[in-house]
Amino acid sequence: MLGSFLNHNERTKMKKSFGLLVGAALLALSGQVAANEAEEIGAKIYERAFGRGCGACHDIASNPQLAALIKAGKLPKDQFASVLKNGKNGMPKATAAIMEVGPVKKAGYTEDQAIDAIYEYLKK
Ligand code: HEC
């Protein structure tokens, strides 16, 4: 038995470091799960907001191509959020419509969490 070779102190140390290791792994895993959940909810918002989704307008070439702009670093999150909250010319205010999307309600997201989720989805 391993235990018989180690004194009490060494065994306690081993238990503590094992606990830390498991804790760190679980934390990393839950971070990953939360990130995936946000992306999935972001996708649902993009598909469902305003009934027909953001893509009804944004998948048309003459309107801003959101994913491409974000990936190119041309649409920072604060600007993204501000357009959703205030609207901009042909872009309707979107926060009320976003908060109506089923998975957003189900997850209990705040407005800012929902906006982050769409941004994460588009950034991928
Ligand atoms: C009715 C059509 C329509 C819908 C629906 C729509 N948009 Fe837009 N959106 C536009 C138009 C048009 C613009 C360009 C506005 C301008 O700059 O004059 C725009 C601009 C934006 C911008 C600003 C882009 C930039 O470069 O500043 C963001 C961000 C945006 N939309 C996000 C969304 C998201 C997210 C959704 C879904 C929740 C959505 N839009 C739904 C028409 C729409």
mmCIF file with all atom_site columns, C-alpha atoms and ligand atoms in Angstrom:
data_model
loop_
_atom_site.group_PDB
_atom_site.id
_atom_site.type_symbol
_atom_site.label_atom_id
_atom_site.label_alt_id
_atom_site.label_comp_id
_atom_site.label_asym_id
_atom_site.label_entity_id
_atom_site.label_seq_id
_atom_site.pdbx_PDB_ins_code
_atom_site.Cartn_x
_atom_site.Cartn_y
_atom_site.Cartn_z
_atom_site.occupancy
_atom_site.B_iso_or_equiv
_atom_site.pdbx_formal_charge
_atom_site.auth_seq_id
_atom_site.auth_comp_id
_atom_site.auth_asym_id
_atom_site.auth_atom_id
_atom_site.pdbx_PDB_model_num
ATOM   1   C  CA  . MET A 1 1   ? 0.000   0.000  0.000   1.00 0.00 ? 1   MET A CA  1
ATOM   2   C  CA  . LEU A 1 2   ? 1.221   3.470  -0.943  1.00 0.00 ? 2   LEU A CA  1
ATOM   3   C  CA  . GLY A 1 3   ? -0.163  4.843  2.306   1.00 0.00 ? 3   GLY A CA  1
ATOM   4   C  CA  . SER A 1 4   ? 2.181   2.811  4.454   1.00 0.00 ? 4   SER A CA  1
ATOM   5   C  CA  . PHE A 1 5   ? 5.228   4.411  2.767   1.00 0.00 ? 5   PHE A CA  1
ATOM   6   C  CA  . LEU A 1 6   ? 4.076   7.975  3.288   1.00 0.00 ? 6   LEU A CA  1
ATOM   7   C  CA  . ASN A 1 7   ? 3.682   9.791  6.572   1.00 0.00 ? 7   ASN A CA  1
ATOM   8   C  CA  . HIS A 1 8   ? 0.463   11.639 7.333   1.00 0.00 ? 8   HIS A CA  1
ATOM   9   C  CA  . ASN A 1 9   ? 1.785   15.001 6.106   1.00 0.00 ? 9   ASN A CA  1
ATOM   10  C  CA  . GLU A 1 10  ? 2.750   13.651 2.706   1.00 0.00 ? 10  GLU A CA  1
ATOM   11  C  CA  . ARG A 1 11  ? -0.594  11.972 2.281   1.00 0.00 ? 11  ARG A CA  1
ATOM   12  C  CA  . THR A 1 12  ? -2.414  15.192 3.170   1.00 0.00 ? 12  THR A CA  1
ATOM   13  C  CA  . LYS A 1 13  ? -0.306  17.098 0.629   1.00 0.00 ? 13  LYS A CA  1
ATOM   14  C  CA  . MET A 1 14  ? -1.106  14.549 -2.051  1.00 0.00 ? 14  MET A CA  1
ATOM   15  C  CA  . LYS A 1 15  ? -4.821  14.751 -1.323  1.00 0.00 ? 15  LYS A CA  1
ATOM   16  C  CA  . LYS A 1 16  ? -4.697  18.557 -1.469  1.00 0.00 ? 16  LYS A CA  1
ATOM   17  C  CA  . SER A 1 17  ? -2.913  18.672 -4.808  1.00 0.00 ? 17  SER A CA  1
ATOM   18  C  CA  . PHE A 1 18  ? -5.265  16.061 -6.254  1.00 0.00 ? 18  PHE A CA  1
ATOM   19  C  CA  . GLY A 1 19  ? -8.198  18.184 -5.087  1.00 0.00 ? 19  GLY A CA  1
ATOM   20  C  CA  . LEU A 1 20  ? -6.659  21.265 -6.735  1.00 0.00 ? 20  LEU A CA  1
ATOM   21  C  CA  . LEU A 1 21  ? -6.113  19.369 -9.957  1.00 0.00 ? 21  LEU A CA  1
ATOM   22  C  CA  . VAL A 1 22  ? -9.714  18.122 -10.073 1.00 0.00 ? 22  VAL A CA  1
ATOM   23  C  CA  . GLY A 1 23  ? -10.948 21.609 -9.184  1.00 0.00 ? 23  GLY A CA  1
ATOM   24  C  CA  . ALA A 1 24  ? -8.919  23.219 -11.970 1.00 0.00 ? 24  ALA A CA  1
ATOM   25  C  CA  . ALA A 1 25  ? -10.125 20.656 -14.509 1.00 0.00 ? 25  ALA A CA  1
ATOM   26  C  CA  . LEU A 1 26  ? -13.767 21.196 -13.534 1.00 0.00 ? 26  LEU A CA  1
ATOM   27  C  CA  . LEU A 1 27  ? -13.351 24.967 -13.717 1.00 0.00 ? 27  LEU A CA  1
ATOM   28  C  CA  . ALA A 1 28  ? -11.833 24.731 -17.207 1.00 0.00 ? 28  ALA A CA  1
ATOM   29  C  CA  . LEU A 1 29  ? -14.634 22.398 -18.270 1.00 0.00 ? 29  LEU A CA  1
ATOM   30  C  CA  . SER A 1 30  ? -17.408 24.635 -16.940 1.00 0.00 ? 30  SER A CA  1
ATOM   31  C  CA  . GLY A 1 31  ? -15.826 27.652 -18.668 1.00 0.00 ? 31  GLY A CA  1
ATOM   32  C  CA  . GLN A 1 32  ? -15.891 25.697 -21.911 1.00 0.00 ? 32  GLN A CA  1
ATOM   33  C  CA  . VAL A 1 33  ? -19.506 24.640 -21.381 1.00 0.00 ? 33  VAL A CA  1
ATOM   34  C  CA  . ALA A 1 34  ? -20.546 28.244 -20.683 1.00 0.00 ? 34  ALA A CA  1
ATOM   35  C  CA  . ALA A 1 35  ? -18.747 29.447 -23.839 1.00 0.00 ? 35  ALA A CA  1
ATOM   36  C  CA  . ASN A 1 36  ? -20.458 26.792 -25.964 1.00 0.00 ? 36  ASN A CA  1
ATOM   37  C  CA  . GLU A 1 37  ? -23.827 27.617 -24.428 1.00 0.00 ? 37  GLU A CA  1
ATOM   38  C  CA  . ALA A 1 38  ? -23.342 31.308 -25.221 1.00 0.00 ? 38  ALA A CA  1
ATOM   39  C  CA  . GLU A 1 39  ? -22.452 30.550 -28.842 1.00 0.00 ? 39  GLU A CA  1
ATOM   40  C  CA  . GLU A 1 40  ? -25.502 28.303 -29.212 1.00 0.00 ? 40  GLU A CA  1
ATOM   41  C  CA  . ILE A 1 41  ? -27.795 30.935 -27.755 1.00 0.00 ? 41  ILE A CA  1
ATOM   42  C  CA  . GLY A 1 42  ? -26.123 33.551 -29.969 1.00 0.00 ? 42  GLY A CA  1
ATOM   43  C  CA  . ALA A 1 43  ? -26.895 31.375 -33.003 1.00 0.00 ? 43  ALA A CA  1
ATOM   44  C  CA  . LYS A 1 44  ? -30.552 31.058 -31.955 1.00 0.00 ? 44  LYS A CA  1
ATOM   45  C  CA  . ILE A 1 45  ? -30.825 34.826 -31.581 1.00 0.00 ? 45  ILE A CA  1
ATOM   46  C  CA  . TYR A 1 46  ? -29.288 35.362 -35.023 1.00 0.00 ? 46  TYR A CA  1
ATOM   47  C  CA  . GLU A 1 47  ? -31.763 32.852 -36.512 1.00 0.00 ? 47  GLU A CA  1
ATOM   48  C  CA  . ARG A 1 48  ? -34.898 33.884 -34.613 1.00 0.00 ? 48  ARG A CA  1
ATOM   49  C  CA  . ALA A 1 49  ? -34.865 37.545 -33.508 1.00 0.00 ? 49  ALA A CA  1
ATOM   50  C  CA  . PHE A 1 50  ? -37.613 39.593 -35.206 1.00 0.00 ? 50  PHE A CA  1
ATOM   51  C  CA  . GLY A 1 51  ? -39.213 36.282 -36.260 1.00 0.00 ? 51  GLY A CA  1
ATOM   52  C  CA  . ARG A 1 52  ? -36.960 35.836 -39.273 1.00 0.00 ? 52  ARG A CA  1
ATOM   53  C  CA  . GLY A 1 53  ? -33.617 36.439 -37.643 1.00 0.00 ? 53  GLY A CA  1
ATOM   54  C  CA  . CYS A 1 54  ? -30.861 39.009 -38.152 1.00 0.00 ? 54  CYS A CA  1
ATOM   55  C  CA  . GLY A 1 55  ? -29.855 37.166 -41.310 1.00 0.00 ? 55  GLY A CA  1
ATOM   56  C  CA  . ALA A 1 56  ? -33.105 38.203 -43.027 1.00 0.00 ? 56  ALA A CA  1
ATOM   57  C  CA  . CYS A 1 57  ? -31.366 41.553 -43.506 1.00 0.00 ? 57  CYS A CA  1
ATOM   58  C  CA  . HIS A 1 58  ? -27.707 40.833 -42.829 1.00 0.00 ? 58  HIS A CA  1
ATOM   59  C  CA  . ASP A 1 59  ? -27.308 37.892 -45.159 1.00 0.00 ? 59  ASP A CA  1
ATOM   60  C  CA  . ILE A 1 60  ? -28.066 40.322 -48.001 1.00 0.00 ? 60  ILE A CA  1
ATOM   61  C  CA  . ALA A 1 61  ? -24.819 41.547 -49.554 1.00 0.00 ? 61  ALA A CA  1
ATOM   62  C  CA  . SER A 1 62  ? -25.738 45.255 -49.489 1.00 0.00 ? 62  SER A CA  1
ATOM   63  C  CA  . ASN A 1 63  ? -26.157 45.233 -45.661 1.00 0.00 ? 63  ASN A CA  1
ATOM   64  C  CA  . PRO A 1 64  ? -23.269 45.034 -43.168 1.00 0.00 ? 64  PRO A CA  1
ATOM   65  C  CA  . GLN A 1 65  ? -21.726 41.549 -43.072 1.00 0.00 ? 65  GLN A CA  1
ATOM   66  C  CA  . LEU A 1 66  ? -21.526 41.201 -39.306 1.00 0.00 ? 66  LEU A CA  1
ATOM   67  C  CA  . ALA A 1 67  ? -19.358 38.090 -38.934 1.00 0.00 ? 67  ALA A CA  1
ATOM   68  C  CA  . ALA A 1 68  ? -16.831 39.328 -41.507 1.00 0.00 ? 68  ALA A CA  1
ATOM   69  C  CA  . LEU A 1 69  ? -16.648 42.794 -39.900 1.00 0.00 ? 69  LEU A CA  1
ATOM   70  C  CA  . ILE A 1 70  ? -16.109 41.318 -36.426 1.00 0.00 ? 70  ILE A CA  1
ATOM   71  C  CA  . LYS A 1 71  ? -13.487 38.846 -37.612 1.00 0.00 ? 71  LYS A CA  1
ATOM   72  C  CA  . ALA A 1 72  ? -11.662 41.672 -39.408 1.00 0.00 ? 72  ALA A CA  1
ATOM   73  C  CA  . GLY A 1 73  ? -11.644 43.703 -36.170 1.00 0.00 ? 73  GLY A CA  1
ATOM   74  C  CA  . LYS A 1 74  ? -13.855 46.405 -37.758 1.00 0.00 ? 74  LYS A CA  1
ATOM   75  C  CA  . LEU A 1 75  ? -16.824 46.085 -35.432 1.00 0.00 ? 75  LEU A CA  1
ATOM   76  C  CA  . PRO A 1 76  ? -15.791 46.308 -31.766 1.00 0.00 ? 76  PRO A CA  1
ATOM   77  C  CA  . LYS A 1 77  ? -18.188 44.956 -29.151 1.00 0.00 ? 77  LYS A CA  1
ATOM   78  C  CA  . ASP A 1 78  ? -19.115 48.361 -27.702 1.00 0.00 ? 78  ASP A CA  1
ATOM   79  C  CA  . GLN A 1 79  ? -20.167 49.627 -31.137 1.00 0.00 ? 79  GLN A CA  1
ATOM   80  C  CA  . PHE A 1 80  ? -22.039 46.371 -31.807 1.00 0.00 ? 80  PHE A CA  1
ATOM   81  C  CA  . ALA A 1 81  ? -23.906 46.711 -28.488 1.00 0.00 ? 81  ALA A CA  1
ATOM   82  C  CA  . SER A 1 82  ? -24.692 50.369 -29.031 1.00 0.00 ? 82  SER A CA  1
ATOM   83  C  CA  . VAL A 1 83  ? -26.267 49.747 -32.471 1.00 0.00 ? 83  VAL A CA  1
ATOM   84  C  CA  . LEU A 1 84  ? -28.407 46.938 -31.009 1.00 0.00 ? 84  LEU A CA  1
ATOM   85  C  CA  . LYS A 1 85  ? -29.564 49.135 -28.128 1.00 0.00 ? 85  LYS A CA  1
ATOM   86  C  CA  . ASN A 1 86  ? -30.184 52.334 -30.110 1.00 0.00 ? 86  ASN A CA  1
ATOM   87  C  CA  . GLY A 1 87  ? -30.711 51.268 -33.725 1.00 0.00 ? 87  GLY A CA  1
ATOM   88  C  CA  . LYS A 1 88  ? -29.047 53.007 -36.658 1.00 0.00 ? 88  LYS A CA  1
ATOM   89  C  CA  . ASN A 1 89  ? -30.853 54.182 -39.838 1.00 0.00 ? 89  ASN A CA  1
ATOM   90  C  CA  . GLY A 1 90  ? -32.332 51.002 -41.388 1.00 0.00 ? 90  GLY A CA  1
ATOM   91  C  CA  . MET A 1 91  ? -31.208 48.934 -38.394 1.00 0.00 ? 91  MET A CA  1
ATOM   92  C  CA  . PRO A 1 92  ? -34.081 48.670 -35.891 1.00 0.00 ? 92  PRO A CA  1
ATOM   93  C  CA  . LYS A 1 93  ? -33.494 48.753 -32.120 1.00 0.00 ? 93  LYS A CA  1
ATOM   94  C  CA  . ALA A 1 94  ? -33.053 45.087 -31.362 1.00 0.00 ? 94  ALA A CA  1
ATOM   95  C  CA  . THR A 1 95  ? -32.780 44.511 -27.610 1.00 0.00 ? 95  THR A CA  1
ATOM   96  C  CA  . ALA A 1 96  ? -36.520 43.920 -27.018 1.00 0.00 ? 96  ALA A CA  1
ATOM   97  C  CA  . ALA A 1 97  ? -36.656 41.422 -29.906 1.00 0.00 ? 97  ALA A CA  1
ATOM   98  C  CA  . ILE A 1 98  ? -33.509 39.683 -28.630 1.00 0.00 ? 98  ILE A CA  1
ATOM   99  C  CA  . MET A 1 99  ? -34.915 39.296 -25.114 1.00 0.00 ? 99  MET A CA  1
ATOM   100 C  CA  . GLU A 1 100 ? -38.031 37.641 -26.625 1.00 0.00 ? 100 GLU A CA  1
ATOM   101 C  CA  . VAL A 1 101 ? -36.043 34.746 -28.126 1.00 0.00 ? 101 VAL A CA  1
ATOM   102 C  CA  . GLY A 1 102 ? -36.954 31.520 -26.261 1.00 0.00 ? 102 GLY A CA  1
ATOM   103 C  CA  . PRO A 1 103 ? -33.466 30.251 -25.368 1.00 0.00 ? 103 PRO A CA  1
ATOM   104 C  CA  . VAL A 1 104 ? -32.505 33.719 -24.029 1.00 0.00 ? 104 VAL A CA  1
ATOM   105 C  CA  . LYS A 1 105 ? -35.477 33.673 -21.650 1.00 0.00 ? 105 LYS A CA  1
ATOM   106 C  CA  . LYS A 1 106 ? -34.796 30.071 -20.701 1.00 0.00 ? 106 LYS A CA  1
ATOM   107 C  CA  . ALA A 1 107 ? -31.139 30.815 -19.840 1.00 0.00 ? 107 ALA A CA  1
ATOM   108 C  CA  . GLY A 1 108 ? -32.227 33.888 -17.843 1.00 0.00 ? 108 GLY A CA  1
ATOM   109 C  CA  . TYR A 1 109 ? -29.698 36.036 -19.718 1.00 0.00 ? 109 TYR A CA  1
ATOM   110 C  CA  . THR A 1 110 ? -29.446 39.759 -19.122 1.00 0.00 ? 110 THR A CA  1
ATOM   111 C  CA  . GLU A 1 111 ? -29.449 42.099 -22.129 1.00 0.00 ? 111 GLU A CA  1
ATOM   112 C  CA  . ASP A 1 112 ? -25.656 42.374 -22.007 1.00 0.00 ? 112 ASP A CA  1
ATOM   113 C  CA  . GLN A 1 113 ? -25.191 38.602 -21.765 1.00 0.00 ? 113 GLN A CA  1
ATOM   114 C  CA  . ALA A 1 114 ? -27.464 38.125 -24.784 1.00 0.00 ? 114 ALA A CA  1
ATOM   115 C  CA  . ILE A 1 115 ? -25.519 40.719 -26.793 1.00 0.00 ? 115 ILE A CA  1
ATOM   116 C  CA  . ASP A 1 116 ? -22.228 39.042 -25.788 1.00 0.00 ? 116 ASP A CA  1
ATOM   117 C  CA  . ALA A 1 117 ? -23.664 35.707 -26.932 1.00 0.00 ? 117 ALA A CA  1
ATOM   118 C  CA  . ILE A 1 118 ? -24.493 37.001 -30.443 1.00 0.00 ? 118 ILE A CA  1
ATOM   119 C  CA  . TYR A 1 119 ? -21.055 38.590 -30.654 1.00 0.00 ? 119 TYR A CA  1
ATOM   120 C  CA  . GLU A 1 120 ? -19.345 35.325 -29.615 1.00 0.00 ? 120 GLU A CA  1
ATOM   121 C  CA  . TYR A 1 121 ? -21.380 33.410 -32.198 1.00 0.00 ? 121 TYR A CA  1
ATOM   122 C  CA  . LEU A 1 122 ? -20.507 35.847 -35.004 1.00 0.00 ? 122 LEU A CA  1
ATOM   123 C  CA  . LYS A 1 123 ? -16.824 35.976 -33.999 1.00 0.00 ? 123 LYS A CA  1
ATOM   124 C  CA  . LYS A 1 124 ? -16.373 32.209 -34.454 1.00 0.00 ? 124 LYS A CA  1
HETATM 125 C  C1  . HEC B 2 .   ? -34.807 45.035 -41.005 1.00 0.00 ? 1   HEC B C1  1
HETATM 126 C  C2  . HEC B 2 .   ? -33.475 44.643 -41.385 1.00 0.00 ? 1   HEC B C2  1
HETATM 127 C  C3  . HEC B 2 .   ? -32.506 44.359 -40.265 1.00 0.00 ? 1   HEC B C3  1
HETATM 128 C  C4  . HEC B 2 .   ? -32.621 43.442 -39.241 1.00 0.00 ? 1   HEC B C4  1
HETATM 129 C  C5  . HEC B 2 .   ? -33.780 42.505 -38.938 1.00 0.00 ? 1   HEC B C5  1
HETATM 130 C  C6  . HEC B 2 .   ? -31.381 43.525 -38.506 1.00 0.00 ? 1   HEC B C6  1
HETATM 131 N  N1  . HEC B 2 .   ? -30.545 44.462 -39.048 1.00 0.00 ? 1   HEC B N1  1
HETATM 132 FE FE1 . HEC B 2 .   ? -28.764 45.034 -38.343 1.00 0.00 ? 1   HEC B FE1 1
HETATM 133 N  N2  . HEC B 2 .   ? -28.626 46.480 -39.770 1.00 0.00 ? 1   HEC B N2  1
HETATM 134 C  C7  . HEC B 2 .   ? -29.522 46.657 -40.798 1.00 0.00 ? 1   HEC B C7  1
HETATM 135 C  C8  . HEC B 2 .   ? -29.056 47.729 -41.667 1.00 0.00 ? 1   HEC B C8  1
HETATM 136 C  C9  . HEC B 2 .   ? -29.751 48.225 -42.909 1.00 0.00 ? 1   HEC B C9  1
HETATM 137 C  C10 . HEC B 2 .   ? -27.847 48.198 -41.112 1.00 0.00 ? 1   HEC B C10 1
HETATM 138 C  C11 . HEC B 2 .   ? -26.972 49.337 -41.614 1.00 0.00 ? 1   HEC B C11 1
HETATM 139 C  C12 . HEC B 2 .   ? -27.355 50.584 -40.865 1.00 0.00 ? 1   HEC B C12 1
HETATM 140 C  C13 . HEC B 2 .   ? -26.509 51.774 -41.296 1.00 0.00 ? 1   HEC B C13 1
HETATM 141 O  O1  . HEC B 2 .   ? -25.295 51.762 -41.026 1.00 0.00 ? 1   HEC B O1  1
HETATM 142 O  O2  . HEC B 2 .   ? -27.053 52.689 -41.895 1.00 0.00 ? 1   HEC B O2  1
HETATM 143 C  C14 . HEC B 2 .   ? -27.613 47.385 -39.916 1.00 0.00 ? 1   HEC B C14 1
HETATM 144 C  C15 . HEC B 2 .   ? -26.536 47.538 -39.077 1.00 0.00 ? 1   HEC B C15 1
HETATM 145 C  C16 . HEC B 2 .   ? -26.233 46.711 -38.009 1.00 0.00 ? 1   HEC B C16 1
HETATM 146 C  C17 . HEC B 2 .   ? -25.072 46.849 -37.176 1.00 0.00 ? 1   HEC B C17 1
HETATM 147 C  C18 . HEC B 2 .   ? -24.003 47.918 -37.281 1.00 0.00 ? 1   HEC B C18 1
HETATM 148 C  C19 . HEC B 2 .   ? -22.897 47.482 -38.197 1.00 0.00 ? 1   HEC B C19 1
HETATM 149 C  C20 . HEC B 2 .   ? -21.790 48.527 -38.268 1.00 0.00 ? 1   HEC B C20 1
HETATM 150 O  O3  . HEC B 2 .   ? -20.845 48.291 -39.031 1.00 0.00 ? 1   HEC B O3  1
HETATM 151 O  O4  . HEC B 2 .   ? -21.863 49.547 -37.578 1.00 0.00 ? 1   HEC B O4  1
HETATM 152 C  C21 . HEC B 2 .   ? -25.125 45.828 -36.270 1.00 0.00 ? 1   HEC B C21 1
HETATM 153 C  C22 . HEC B 2 .   ? -24.123 45.550 -35.169 1.00 0.00 ? 1   HEC B C22 1
HETATM 154 C  C23 . HEC B 2 .   ? -26.307 45.054 -36.550 1.00 0.00 ? 1   HEC B C23 1
HETATM 155 N  N3  . HEC B 2 .   ? -26.965 45.631 -37.618 1.00 0.00 ? 1   HEC B N3  1
HETATM 156 C  C24 . HEC B 2 .   ? -26.668 43.913 -35.864 1.00 0.00 ? 1   HEC B C24 1
HETATM 157 C  C25 . HEC B 2 .   ? -27.874 43.239 -36.055 1.00 0.00 ? 1   HEC B C25 1
HETATM 158 C  C26 . HEC B 2 .   ? -28.270 42.069 -35.286 1.00 0.00 ? 1   HEC B C26 1
HETATM 159 C  C27 . HEC B 2 .   ? -27.415 41.357 -34.260 1.00 0.00 ? 1   HEC B C27 1
HETATM 160 C  C28 . HEC B 2 .   ? -29.532 41.774 -35.690 1.00 0.00 ? 1   HEC B C28 1
HETATM 161 C  C29 . HEC B 2 .   ? -30.444 40.714 -35.135 1.00 0.00 ? 1   HEC B C29 1
HETATM 162 C  C30 . HEC B 2 .   ? -30.705 40.775 -33.700 1.00 0.00 ? 1   HEC B C30 1
HETATM 163 C  C31 . HEC B 2 .   ? -29.901 42.721 -36.737 1.00 0.00 ? 1   HEC B C31 1
HETATM 164 N  N4  . HEC B 2 .   ? -28.858 43.575 -36.933 1.00 0.00 ? 1   HEC B N4  1
HETATM 165 C  C32 . HEC B 2 .   ? -31.105 42.713 -37.405 1.00 0.00 ? 1   HEC B C32 1
HETATM 166 C  C33 . HEC B 2 .   ? -30.698 45.959 -40.978 1.00 0.00 ? 1   HEC B C33 1
HETATM 167 C  C34 . HEC B 2 .   ? -31.194 44.993 -40.123 1.00 0.00 ? 1   HEC B C34 1
#
